[in-house]
Every structure is written in C-alpha cells, then in structure tokens.
Amino acid sequence: MADMHLNPFENAQQQFDLAAEKLQLNSGMRRVLRVPQRELSVNFPVKMDNGDIEVFTGYRVQHNVSRGPAKGGIRYHPAVDLDEVRALAMWMTWKCALVNIPYGGAKGGIIVDPGRLTMPELERMTRRFATEISILVGAEKDIPAPDVGTNGQIMAWFMDTISMHRGYTVPAVITGKPVEVGGSLGRVEATGRGVSIVAREAARHLGMKLEGATVVVQGFGNVGSVTADLLHKMGCRIIAVSDVSGGYYNRRGLDIPAMIEYVKKNRSLAGYKADGIETVSNADLLELECDILAPCALENQITEANADRINCKLIVEGANGPTTPQADDILFEKGIFVVPDILANAGGVTVSYFEWVQGLQEFFWTEEEINNKLERIMQHSFEAVLHQTLTHKVSMRMGGYMVAVARVAEATQIRGIYP
Ligand code: NAD
C-alpha cells in the first residue's frame, strides 16, 4: 500500500485542478494559481547546549498574494518537507479567501522534532530561523503564526527577533503571540472553536442532535483538545481521542477536562489511565463507529486504504489535508458529510487576522467581541459553502474550493499580470 497518492502538494494541486475545471478557469489562470509564487529554503547552524553545532533545514513558501499579504503558520516536525509546505501554503490561500479575509497564503516549517530540544536550543533555533526568513516576513508582507509543534512562546521569540532587527517593537509581524505581548484574546482556542461551530452547523443541516452525539478526535494538541472540549460542552459524548502516543477509547465517554489537565502536566497523553479506558491505535481509532469524526493531527489520515471503513456520519477536518482526493470520492459515495479543512479550521487564521488588525491599530477588543465576530464569519462561510454545494450537487470540499478559488482568480484577474 506504499506510495498511494500521499504527496500533499500533488493532492493540493489535484483538488485545485478539479475546482478549476468546475469553474472553467482559463488555462493561463490555472498555470498561475497551480504553483507557489515564492519559495525560500534555508540551512542554518544552531549552537546546541553541549557545544556542538547542528544545521537545520527550513522553508517559507508564499503561494499567492493577490488578495493581501501572505499568511500562514510555521511547523516544527520531523516530516516537514518542501512539498508539504507548498501544499499547506496553497491551502492557506484558499482558506483566507473562503472566509474572506484580506490575505494570501503562505506556510513555513523546520525539519525538527522540537521535543528533542531544550528550551534554550529551541529559542536559538527559532531566532536564527526568524532571521533567515526575515527577508520575506513583515507586518505588511508575510505574517506567520503557530502550527504543529509551535506555540505562543515561539511566536514571542520570533516577534522579538524581528523587532530587534528593526530597532522597535513590531507586534503585527506574527500572530498567535501570548496576550502579554500583543496577542489576541481567544486566539489559542480559535481553531478548535471554529471546528466546533461548523460541526454544530453541519449537524443542524443533517438533522443530527448534538446532545449525546458520539465524537472521535484524532490529535490532542491545540486544535484537537479545544475541539474535544467545546464539543463536550455542547453536549456531545467524546468516546475516543488520540495523540502521537496512541488512542484512548471509552464508549461511555471520556473525561476531557481531566485529559487536558494531564497533557498540560505531561506534554502528551502517554500513560493516561482512567476506569473503562481501552487503548487503540491511531489507525483503528479512525474506523470507530461514531457520529462525528474530527481528524486534528496531520495530513493523509483518511486515504483510499481506509476510507471505505470510516464509520461516521460527519467529518470535520481540524487538520489540514487529512483526506486524500481518492478518499474524498469514496466518502462522497458513502454519503459521509465532510466539512473540508479550508472551512473547518479557518477559525485560527480568522482570529489571527483579528490579532493583526488589533496590533496595527494598537487597540484591543474583548474576548466576547472576538468570539462573536468569529462566530459570524464561520456561520456565513459555512452557509456560503453549503449553498454552493447544494446548488451544484457537489461535495462540501468542492463547494468550498469553488467559492475560494473564484475569489482568488477574480482578484488576480483584476490586478492584471505585471508588467
Ligand atoms: P499541535 O502540535 O498543537 O498538536 C498536534 C497533535 O497531533 C498532538 O497531539 C500530536 O501528539 C498529534 N500527532 C502528531 N502526530 C500524530 C500522528 N501520527 N497520529 C496521531 N496524532 C499525532 O498542532 P495543532 O496546532 O493542533 O495542529 C494540528 C492540525 O491542525 C495540523 O494539521 C495543523 O496544520 C492544523 N491547523 C492548526 C491551526 C492552529 O491554529 N494551530 C490552524 C489551522 C489548522
């Protein structure tokens, strides 16, 4: 089963091609939007605590900036590669267009297991990477944010480094910062909050009651843990969650607040024990019978190899790219309703946008204002995609792509081809 359409960039291009075909985009526009505009690869040295020098490889890719400055997270993970970053950058372009915020798409990453580094090593690596990609980033041109393996502290080091170069503090150069240094209230929870909002909207559309609905969540980091917590608070029964250490399953429901506390202390769910819990593999977890499945870890989790055995009514994609195009076709045939990543996890970039706006105007909003604005944008975006989906009798992914790609193509067309 090796090598079955698991290159994320090829998958992203295939998703784009399908939408371009449906929208009947002209061939010139297809050629423009199919590839990233800019790609920067950097190899840079970092002094380790024991005096050794290690060289790390990182990337920053800007896919398209027709609608505004580039926006997208930075990932620290051993499996980062250029094609993954390209795919993530392209998905950011569509996501920002879909929720109609004035950004293009970008992404960055370093090939590293951050858990292996001490805090001082992590700080030195982050500051050197920020310096290496500083030729691309800036509040008015490219604004990074957290992704897998990065967090508010790393964003603060990044902001401080760019500020030291400039000689003054530039909070709007990056989002996902701690509130103490210009971060936005509600940003930490924003992606999971958005996932729970679209899950609620999709359940309403499907006539599914959230009270007592069974939920499986893969990944228990920023996105997965907040999604599980908020769906739990909406009355759902979270029957299984997982992280890199494996899956934890109890048909009668898990104690999500206790699991979040456990991860705060122990960094992962490894070793978590409670009455009635069985352990399952990440692969088996995806196939558990449930109402709602929320993949919130990495790409390529639902593929042609397991799509047929997925046993839920609704999938909300907290992760980017968890479903391959081949799996999409199988899920569509099976009648599983999929809320695609570019819609489902857009809450994060939406509140990042709020953080950027607040930073630029040096005027901050209450958490209630932020959550209300987020709620409105997620609801409107869900309705726009559903409308497109029902009108054209296509999947929600295709509906979402049709809205997003049309907006980016239109902006590109209006601006014209320079020179
Ligand atoms: P994170 O680093 O906070 O958490 C990742 C989680 O996935 C951890 O629990 C980790 O143990 C788990 N994991 C890693 N490898 C796994 C594997 N092979 N199987 C199962 N679990 C595994 O990252 P995050 O910010 O929560 O991001 C998760 C996903 O959501 C990514 O696809 C990311 O691109 C996407 N996303 C994040 C944001 C954001 O604001 N952080 C926004 C939009 C989309």
Short mmCIF file of C-alpha atoms and ligand atoms in Angstrom, two decimals:
data_model
loop_
_atom_site.label_atom_id
_atom_site.label_comp_id
_atom_site.label_asym_id
_atom_site.label_seq_id
_atom_site.Cartn_x
_atom_site.Cartn_y
_atom_site.Cartn_z
CA MET A 1 0.00 0.00 0.00
CA ALA A 2 3.06 2.27 -0.10
CA ASP A 3 3.11 5.33 -2.34
CA MET A 4 -0.62 5.78 -2.88
CA HIS A 5 -1.13 9.44 -3.61
CA LEU A 6 0.39 10.70 -0.39
CA ASN A 7 2.32 13.69 -1.72
CA PRO A 8 0.42 16.60 -0.13
CA PHE A 9 1.36 19.09 -2.84
CA GLU A 10 0.22 16.77 -5.64
CA ASN A 11 -3.03 16.28 -3.72
CA ALA A 12 -3.48 20.03 -3.25
CA GLN A 13 -2.88 20.57 -6.97
CA GLN A 14 -5.37 17.85 -7.81
CA GLN A 15 -8.02 19.47 -5.60
CA PHE A 16 -7.31 22.79 -7.33
CA ASP A 17 -7.48 21.22 -10.82
CA LEU A 18 -10.91 19.74 -10.08
CA ALA A 19 -12.23 23.12 -8.90
CA ALA A 20 -10.61 24.97 -11.82
CA GLU A 21 -12.35 22.58 -14.19
CA LYS A 22 -15.71 23.09 -12.50
CA LEU A 23 -15.22 26.88 -12.59
CA GLN A 24 -13.98 26.70 -16.20
CA LEU A 25 -10.95 28.85 -15.35
CA ASN A 26 -8.85 29.72 -18.38
CA SER A 27 -5.58 27.87 -18.82
CA GLY A 28 -3.37 30.91 -18.06
CA MET A 29 -5.09 31.44 -14.70
CA ARG A 30 -4.72 27.72 -13.92
CA ARG A 31 -0.99 27.94 -14.59
CA VAL A 32 -0.68 30.94 -12.25
CA LEU A 33 -2.66 29.50 -9.34
CA ARG A 34 -1.31 25.94 -9.54
CA VAL A 35 2.16 26.80 -8.24
CA PRO A 36 3.59 28.86 -5.37
CA GLN A 37 4.84 32.35 -6.17
CA ARG A 38 7.92 32.27 -3.88
CA GLU A 39 9.89 29.56 -2.10
CA LEU A 40 12.77 30.11 0.29
CA SER A 41 14.89 27.19 1.58
CA VAL A 42 17.35 27.83 4.39
CA ASN A 43 20.06 25.71 6.03
CA PHE A 44 21.28 27.33 9.20
CA PRO A 45 23.53 26.49 12.16
CA VAL A 46 22.45 26.41 15.80
CA LYS A 47 24.71 26.00 18.82
CA MET A 48 23.44 23.14 20.97
CA ASP A 49 23.78 23.14 24.77
CA ASN A 50 26.70 20.66 24.64
CA GLY A 51 28.71 22.97 22.35
CA ASP A 52 28.03 21.02 19.13
CA ILE A 53 26.80 22.85 16.06
CA GLU A 54 23.76 21.39 14.28
CA VAL A 55 22.50 22.51 10.89
CA PHE A 56 18.72 22.68 10.44
CA THR A 57 16.73 22.99 7.21
CA GLY A 58 13.64 25.20 6.99
CA TYR A 59 11.29 26.69 4.42
CA ARG A 60 8.98 29.62 3.86
CA VAL A 61 6.65 29.40 0.87
CA GLN A 62 4.24 32.10 -0.35
CA HIS A 63 1.63 30.65 -2.64
CA ASN A 64 -0.36 33.70 -3.76
CA VAL A 65 -0.65 37.31 -2.53
CA SER A 66 -3.31 38.69 -4.86
CA ARG A 67 -5.78 39.38 -2.04
CA GLY A 68 -3.29 40.76 0.50
CA PRO A 69 -0.16 39.93 2.49
CA ALA A 70 0.82 36.28 2.80
CA LYS A 71 -0.42 34.48 5.93
CA GLY A 72 0.27 31.04 7.33
CA GLY A 73 1.76 29.09 10.19
CA ILE A 74 5.19 27.69 10.98
CA ARG A 75 5.51 23.95 11.64
CA TYR A 76 8.26 22.19 13.62
CA HIS A 77 8.07 18.49 12.78
CA PRO A 78 10.50 15.79 11.58
CA ALA A 79 8.34 15.05 8.49
CA VAL A 80 8.33 18.65 7.17
CA ASP A 81 9.45 18.84 3.54
CA LEU A 82 9.15 21.36 0.74
CA ASP A 83 6.13 19.70 -0.87
CA GLU A 84 4.29 19.62 2.45
CA VAL A 85 4.97 23.34 2.98
CA ARG A 86 3.88 24.11 -0.60
CA ALA A 87 0.59 22.28 -0.05
CA LEU A 88 -0.03 23.99 3.28
CA ALA A 89 0.69 27.40 1.66
CA MET A 90 -1.77 26.74 -1.16
CA TRP A 91 -4.47 25.62 1.31
CA MET A 92 -3.89 28.90 3.22
CA THR A 93 -4.64 30.91 0.06
CA TRP A 94 -8.00 29.16 -0.38
CA LYS A 95 -8.82 29.31 3.34
CA CYS A 96 -8.25 33.07 3.64
CA ALA A 97 -10.32 33.65 0.51
CA LEU A 98 -13.08 31.36 1.74
CA VAL A 99 -13.59 33.29 4.99
CA ASN A 100 -12.99 36.50 3.00
CA ILE A 101 -10.13 37.99 4.98
CA PRO A 102 -7.62 40.13 3.05
CA TYR A 103 -4.68 37.74 2.92
CA GLY A 104 -2.83 35.50 0.53
CA GLY A 105 -1.45 32.12 1.57
CA ALA A 106 1.93 31.07 2.97
CA LYS A 107 3.46 28.44 5.22
CA GLY A 108 6.79 27.69 6.82
CA GLY A 109 8.49 24.87 8.65
CA ILE A 110 11.67 23.38 10.05
CA ILE A 111 12.62 19.71 9.84
CA VAL A 112 12.99 19.05 13.57
CA ASP A 113 11.46 17.17 16.46
CA PRO A 114 11.02 20.08 18.90
CA GLY A 115 10.54 17.66 21.82
CA ARG A 116 14.21 16.70 21.43
CA LEU A 117 15.47 20.27 22.04
CA THR A 118 15.92 22.07 25.36
CA MET A 119 14.17 25.44 25.77
CA PRO A 120 17.40 27.43 25.13
CA GLU A 121 18.08 25.35 21.98
CA LEU A 122 14.50 25.87 20.78
CA GLU A 123 14.87 29.61 21.35
CA ARG A 124 18.20 29.85 19.48
CA MET A 125 16.82 27.78 16.57
CA THR A 126 13.67 29.96 16.38
CA ARG A 127 15.61 33.23 16.49
CA ARG A 128 18.02 32.09 13.78
CA PHE A 129 15.17 30.81 11.57
CA ALA A 130 13.31 34.14 12.05
CA THR A 131 16.49 35.90 10.92
CA GLU A 132 16.93 33.62 7.90
CA ILE A 133 13.37 34.20 6.64
CA SER A 134 13.24 37.87 7.71
CA ILE A 135 13.83 38.85 4.07
CA LEU A 136 10.28 37.62 3.37
CA VAL A 137 8.29 38.36 6.54
CA GLY A 138 6.82 41.66 7.72
CA ALA A 139 3.53 43.04 9.03
CA GLU A 140 2.69 44.33 5.57
CA LYS A 141 4.00 41.38 3.52
CA ASP A 142 4.05 37.99 5.25
CA ILE A 143 2.72 37.22 8.73
CA PRO A 144 3.48 33.79 10.27
CA ALA A 145 1.52 32.05 13.06
CA PRO A 146 1.63 28.78 15.09
CA ASP A 147 1.11 25.34 13.58
CA VAL A 148 2.09 21.81 14.59
CA GLY A 149 4.97 21.85 17.10
CA THR A 150 4.98 25.64 17.65
CA ASN A 151 3.20 27.78 20.25
CA GLY A 152 2.81 31.27 21.72
CA GLN A 153 6.28 31.31 23.28
CA ILE A 154 7.86 30.54 19.91
CA MET A 155 5.79 33.33 18.30
CA ALA A 156 7.04 35.73 21.02
CA TRP A 157 10.70 34.85 20.29
CA PHE A 158 10.03 35.32 16.58
CA MET A 159 8.41 38.74 17.16
CA ASP A 160 11.24 39.80 19.47
CA THR A 161 13.91 38.79 16.93
CA ILE A 162 12.33 40.78 14.07
CA SER A 163 11.80 43.71 16.49
CA MET A 164 15.49 43.65 17.47
CA HIS A 165 16.47 43.83 13.79
CA ARG A 166 14.18 46.76 13.16
CA GLY A 167 15.05 48.60 16.38
CA TYR A 168 11.45 48.92 17.51
CA THR A 169 8.64 46.55 18.52
CA VAL A 170 6.61 45.16 15.60
CA PRO A 171 3.77 43.14 17.15
CA ALA A 172 1.89 42.71 13.84
CA VAL A 173 4.74 40.73 12.24
CA ILE A 174 3.38 37.46 13.64
CA THR A 175 0.14 36.21 15.25
CA GLY A 176 -0.60 33.63 17.91
CA LYS A 177 1.53 35.61 20.38
CA PRO A 178 0.83 35.50 24.11
CA VAL A 179 -1.69 38.17 25.19
CA GLU A 180 1.04 39.88 27.26
CA VAL A 181 2.95 40.86 24.09
CA GLY A 182 0.10 41.87 21.78
CA GLY A 183 -1.68 38.56 21.28
CA SER A 184 -5.45 38.41 20.92
CA LEU A 185 -7.87 37.06 23.46
CA GLY A 186 -9.47 33.92 22.06
CA ARG A 187 -6.62 33.08 19.64
CA VAL A 188 -5.48 29.91 21.43
CA GLU A 189 -8.97 28.42 21.25
CA ALA A 190 -9.91 29.94 17.86
CA THR A 191 -9.23 26.98 15.56
CA GLY A 192 -10.99 24.45 17.79
CA ARG A 193 -13.82 26.93 18.37
CA GLY A 194 -14.25 27.25 14.60
CA VAL A 195 -14.24 23.45 14.22
CA SER A 196 -16.96 23.12 16.86
CA ILE A 197 -19.06 25.87 15.20
CA VAL A 198 -19.01 24.16 11.79
CA ALA A 199 -19.70 20.79 13.46
CA ARG A 200 -22.80 22.35 15.06
CA GLU A 201 -23.92 23.92 11.75
CA ALA A 202 -23.35 20.67 9.83
CA ALA A 203 -25.22 18.67 12.48
CA ARG A 204 -28.14 21.08 12.18
CA HIS A 205 -28.12 20.66 8.38
CA LEU A 206 -28.03 16.86 8.73
CA GLY A 207 -30.76 16.81 11.39
CA MET A 208 -28.33 15.31 13.90
CA LYS A 209 -28.79 16.16 17.59
CA LEU A 210 -25.54 17.23 19.24
CA GLU A 211 -26.79 16.21 22.67
CA GLY A 212 -25.37 12.70 23.11
CA ALA A 213 -23.77 12.58 19.65
CA THR A 214 -20.65 10.38 19.72
CA VAL A 215 -17.37 12.03 18.71
CA VAL A 216 -13.88 10.74 17.88
CA VAL A 217 -10.98 13.21 17.77
CA GLN A 218 -7.56 12.38 16.33
CA GLY A 219 -4.77 14.63 17.65
CA PHE A 220 -4.94 16.25 21.07
CA GLY A 221 -2.82 19.38 20.59
CA ASN A 222 -4.06 22.93 20.18
CA VAL A 223 -6.80 22.08 17.66
CA GLY A 224 -7.86 18.62 18.84
CA SER A 225 -8.03 19.33 22.57
CA VAL A 226 -10.10 22.52 22.16
CA THR A 227 -12.39 20.84 19.63
CA ALA A 228 -12.97 17.92 22.04
CA ASP A 229 -13.54 20.29 24.95
CA LEU A 230 -16.04 22.55 23.14
CA LEU A 231 -17.98 19.65 21.58
CA HIS A 232 -18.08 18.07 25.04
CA LYS A 233 -19.51 21.35 26.40
CA MET A 234 -22.12 21.34 23.59
CA GLY A 235 -23.37 18.01 24.94
CA CYS A 236 -21.52 15.54 22.71
CA ARG A 237 -20.04 12.33 24.11
CA ILE A 238 -16.33 12.21 23.23
CA ILE A 239 -15.69 8.47 23.00
CA ALA A 240 -12.10 8.49 21.73
CA VAL A 241 -9.14 10.83 21.39
CA SER A 242 -5.53 10.25 20.41
CA ASP A 243 -2.16 11.85 20.05
CA VAL A 244 1.21 10.65 18.85
CA SER A 245 1.29 8.18 21.79
CA GLY A 246 -1.86 6.37 20.56
CA GLY A 247 -5.63 6.36 21.11
CA TYR A 248 -7.79 6.28 24.27
CA TYR A 249 -11.32 4.91 23.96
CA ASN A 250 -14.34 4.60 26.22
CA ARG A 251 -17.75 4.08 24.62
CA ARG A 252 -19.38 5.66 27.69
CA GLY A 253 -17.43 8.89 27.21
CA LEU A 254 -14.04 10.31 28.23
CA ASP A 255 -13.31 12.93 30.89
CA ILE A 256 -11.93 15.58 28.50
CA PRO A 257 -11.10 18.26 31.13
CA ALA A 258 -9.06 15.65 33.06
CA MET A 259 -7.22 14.64 29.87
CA ILE A 260 -6.42 18.29 29.07
CA GLU A 261 -5.02 18.72 32.59
CA TYR A 262 -2.96 15.55 32.13
CA VAL A 263 -1.43 16.82 28.86
CA LYS A 264 -0.60 20.19 30.48
CA LYS A 265 1.49 18.34 33.09
CA ASN A 266 2.93 15.54 30.96
CA ARG A 267 3.15 17.10 27.44
CA SER A 268 1.25 14.15 25.91
CA LEU A 269 -1.43 11.56 26.72
CA ALA A 270 1.21 8.81 27.10
CA GLY A 271 0.49 6.87 30.29
CA TYR A 272 -3.02 8.35 30.81
CA LYS A 273 -5.20 5.91 32.77
CA ALA A 274 -8.83 6.02 33.92
CA ASP A 275 -11.59 3.47 34.60
CA GLY A 276 -13.09 1.92 31.47
CA ILE A 277 -10.45 3.20 29.06
CA GLU A 278 -9.12 0.95 26.32
CA THR A 279 -6.15 1.86 24.18
CA VAL A 280 -6.45 1.75 20.38
CA SER A 281 -4.06 2.56 17.58
CA ASN A 282 -4.45 5.81 15.64
CA ALA A 283 -5.43 3.76 12.59
CA ASP A 284 -8.17 1.83 14.44
CA LEU A 285 -9.42 5.00 16.10
CA LEU A 286 -10.35 6.47 12.72
CA GLU A 287 -12.57 3.47 12.00
CA LEU A 288 -14.55 3.54 15.26
CA GLU A 289 -18.30 3.85 14.84
CA CYS A 290 -19.34 7.40 15.77
CA ASP A 291 -21.48 10.33 14.66
CA ILE A 292 -18.69 12.89 14.24
CA LEU A 293 -15.05 12.24 13.36
CA ALA A 294 -12.62 15.15 13.79
CA PRO A 295 -9.13 14.46 12.38
CA CYS A 296 -6.99 17.15 14.09
CA ALA A 297 -3.43 15.84 13.63
CA LEU A 298 -1.69 15.61 10.26
CA GLU A 299 -2.21 15.07 6.52
CA ASN A 300 -3.11 11.80 4.78
CA GLN A 301 -5.01 10.09 7.60
CA ILE A 302 -8.05 9.12 5.51
CA THR A 303 -6.85 7.56 2.27
CA GLU A 304 -8.10 5.07 -0.32
CA ALA A 305 -6.77 2.36 2.04
CA ASN A 306 -9.20 3.07 4.90
CA ALA A 307 -11.90 5.42 3.55
CA ASP A 308 -14.28 2.54 2.97
CA ARG A 309 -14.11 1.56 6.64
CA ILE A 310 -14.75 5.05 8.04
CA ASN A 311 -17.89 4.64 10.11
CA CYS A 312 -19.31 8.09 10.90
CA LYS A 313 -21.94 10.48 9.55
CA LEU A 314 -19.95 13.71 9.67
CA ILE A 315 -16.24 14.54 9.32
CA VAL A 316 -14.95 17.96 10.41
CA GLU A 317 -11.35 18.46 9.29
CA GLY A 318 -9.49 20.28 12.07
CA ALA A 319 -6.20 19.23 10.46
CA ASN A 320 -5.00 20.44 7.09
CA GLY A 321 -5.17 17.85 4.34
CA PRO A 322 -6.27 14.82 6.42
CA THR A 323 -8.24 13.35 3.48
CA THR A 324 -6.73 12.48 0.08
CA PRO A 325 -8.70 13.21 -3.13
CA GLN A 326 -9.15 9.45 -3.71
CA ALA A 327 -10.61 9.04 -0.22
CA ASP A 328 -12.88 12.05 -0.82
CA ASP A 329 -14.56 10.20 -3.69
CA ILE A 330 -15.14 7.14 -1.50
CA LEU A 331 -16.57 9.20 1.38
CA PHE A 332 -18.87 11.07 -1.03
CA GLU A 333 -20.16 7.74 -2.40
CA LYS A 334 -20.78 6.54 1.15
CA GLY A 335 -22.80 9.69 1.90
CA ILE A 336 -20.49 10.93 4.66
CA PHE A 337 -20.75 14.71 5.00
CA VAL A 338 -17.23 16.22 5.06
CA VAL A 339 -16.62 19.79 6.23
CA PRO A 340 -13.28 20.47 4.48
CA ASP A 341 -10.16 21.83 6.19
CA ILE A 342 -10.22 25.18 4.34
CA LEU A 343 -13.56 25.86 6.04
CA ALA A 344 -13.48 23.77 9.23
CA ASN A 345 -10.15 25.01 10.61
CA ALA A 346 -10.38 28.60 9.32
CA GLY A 347 -11.20 29.92 12.81
CA GLY A 348 -7.47 30.08 13.60
CA VAL A 349 -6.50 32.36 10.74
CA THR A 350 -9.65 34.41 11.28
CA VAL A 351 -8.67 35.30 14.85
CA SER A 352 -5.05 35.71 13.67
CA TYR A 353 -6.47 38.36 11.34
CA PHE A 354 -8.21 39.98 14.33
CA GLU A 355 -4.89 39.90 16.22
CA TRP A 356 -3.06 41.55 13.30
CA VAL A 357 -5.73 44.26 12.98
CA GLN A 358 -5.63 44.91 16.73
CA GLY A 359 -1.81 45.06 16.65
CA LEU A 360 -1.77 47.53 13.74
CA GLN A 361 -4.31 49.83 15.38
CA GLU A 362 -2.90 49.30 18.92
CA PHE A 363 -6.46 48.92 20.16
CA PHE A 364 -7.68 45.66 21.63
CA TRP A 365 -11.09 44.02 21.72
CA THR A 366 -12.81 41.97 24.42
CA GLU A 367 -12.94 38.19 24.16
CA GLU A 368 -16.69 38.42 23.70
CA GLU A 369 -16.29 40.74 20.70
CA ILE A 370 -13.74 38.38 19.19
CA ASN A 371 -15.83 35.26 19.70
CA ASN A 372 -18.93 36.99 18.29
CA LYS A 373 -17.06 38.15 15.18
CA LEU A 374 -15.58 34.65 14.75
CA GLU A 375 -19.00 33.03 15.14
CA ARG A 376 -20.46 35.31 12.44
CA ILE A 377 -17.66 34.67 9.95
CA MET A 378 -17.73 30.88 10.46
CA GLN A 379 -21.52 30.77 10.13
CA HIS A 380 -21.59 32.92 6.97
CA SER A 381 -18.78 30.93 5.41
CA PHE A 382 -20.50 27.64 6.23
CA GLU A 383 -23.73 28.90 4.65
CA ALA A 384 -21.90 30.12 1.52
CA VAL A 385 -20.22 26.74 1.04
CA LEU A 386 -23.39 24.78 1.75
CA HIS A 387 -25.28 26.91 -0.78
CA GLN A 388 -22.66 26.23 -3.45
CA THR A 389 -22.66 22.53 -2.55
CA LEU A 390 -26.43 22.13 -2.81
CA THR A 391 -26.69 24.26 -5.97
CA HIS A 392 -24.06 22.28 -7.85
CA LYS A 393 -24.71 18.90 -6.18
CA VAL A 394 -21.04 18.54 -5.24
CA SER A 395 -19.11 17.74 -2.06
CA MET A 396 -18.55 20.42 0.57
CA ARG A 397 -14.86 20.40 -0.41
CA MET A 398 -15.72 21.21 -4.00
CA GLY A 399 -18.26 23.81 -2.83
CA GLY A 400 -15.60 25.44 -0.66
CA TYR A 401 -12.99 25.37 -3.41
CA MET A 402 -15.44 26.89 -5.88
CA VAL A 403 -16.07 29.86 -3.55
CA ALA A 404 -12.40 30.32 -2.65
CA VAL A 405 -10.68 29.73 -5.99
CA ALA A 406 -13.17 32.01 -7.77
CA ARG A 407 -12.32 34.84 -5.34
CA VAL A 408 -8.56 34.42 -5.79
CA ALA A 409 -8.87 34.13 -9.57
CA GLU A 410 -11.01 37.25 -9.67
CA ALA A 411 -8.50 39.26 -7.61
CA THR A 412 -5.63 38.01 -9.79
CA GLN A 413 -7.59 38.91 -12.93
CA ILE A 414 -8.49 42.42 -11.72
CA ARG A 415 -4.90 43.19 -10.68
CA GLY A 416 -3.61 42.00 -14.04
CA ILE A 417 -0.32 40.34 -14.93
CA TYR A 418 2.69 42.57 -14.18
CA PRO A 419 4.32 44.16 -16.17
P1 NAD B 1 -0.14 20.62 17.86
O1 NAD B 1 1.30 20.46 17.69
O2 NAD B 1 -0.66 21.51 18.93
O3 NAD B 1 -0.84 19.19 18.05
C1 NAD B 1 -0.69 18.13 17.15
C2 NAD B 1 -1.29 16.89 17.80
O4 NAD B 1 -1.26 15.81 16.87
C3 NAD B 1 -0.54 16.42 19.04
O5 NAD B 1 -1.49 15.94 19.98
C4 NAD B 1 0.32 15.28 18.50
O6 NAD B 1 0.67 14.34 19.51
C5 NAD B 1 -0.64 14.68 17.50
N1 NAD B 1 0.00 13.87 16.49
C6 NAD B 1 1.19 14.10 15.86
N2 NAD B 1 1.46 13.10 15.01
C7 NAD B 1 0.43 12.23 15.10
C8 NAD B 1 0.11 11.01 14.49
N3 NAD B 1 0.93 10.47 13.59
N4 NAD B 1 -1.05 10.40 14.81
C9 NAD B 1 -1.88 10.95 15.72
N5 NAD B 1 -1.63 12.11 16.34
C10 NAD B 1 -0.50 12.73 16.05
O7 NAD B 1 -0.70 21.09 16.42
P2 NAD B 1 -2.07 21.83 16.11
O8 NAD B 1 -1.79 23.27 16.05
O9 NAD B 1 -3.15 21.29 16.96
O10 NAD B 1 -2.31 21.35 14.60
C11 NAD B 1 -2.99 20.16 14.25
C12 NAD B 1 -3.50 20.26 12.83
O11 NAD B 1 -4.36 21.39 12.72
C13 NAD B 1 -2.44 20.44 11.75
O12 NAD B 1 -2.87 19.81 10.57
C14 NAD B 1 -2.42 21.95 11.55
O13 NAD B 1 -1.91 22.33 10.29
C15 NAD B 1 -3.91 22.24 11.67
N6 NAD B 1 -4.24 23.62 11.97
C16 NAD B 1 -3.75 24.26 13.08
C17 NAD B 1 -4.13 25.56 13.34
C18 NAD B 1 -3.69 26.29 14.58
O14 NAD B 1 -4.17 27.41 14.80
N7 NAD B 1 -2.83 25.74 15.42
C19 NAD B 1 -4.99 26.23 12.47
C20 NAD B 1 -5.48 25.56 11.36
C21 NAD B 1 -5.11 24.25 11.13
#
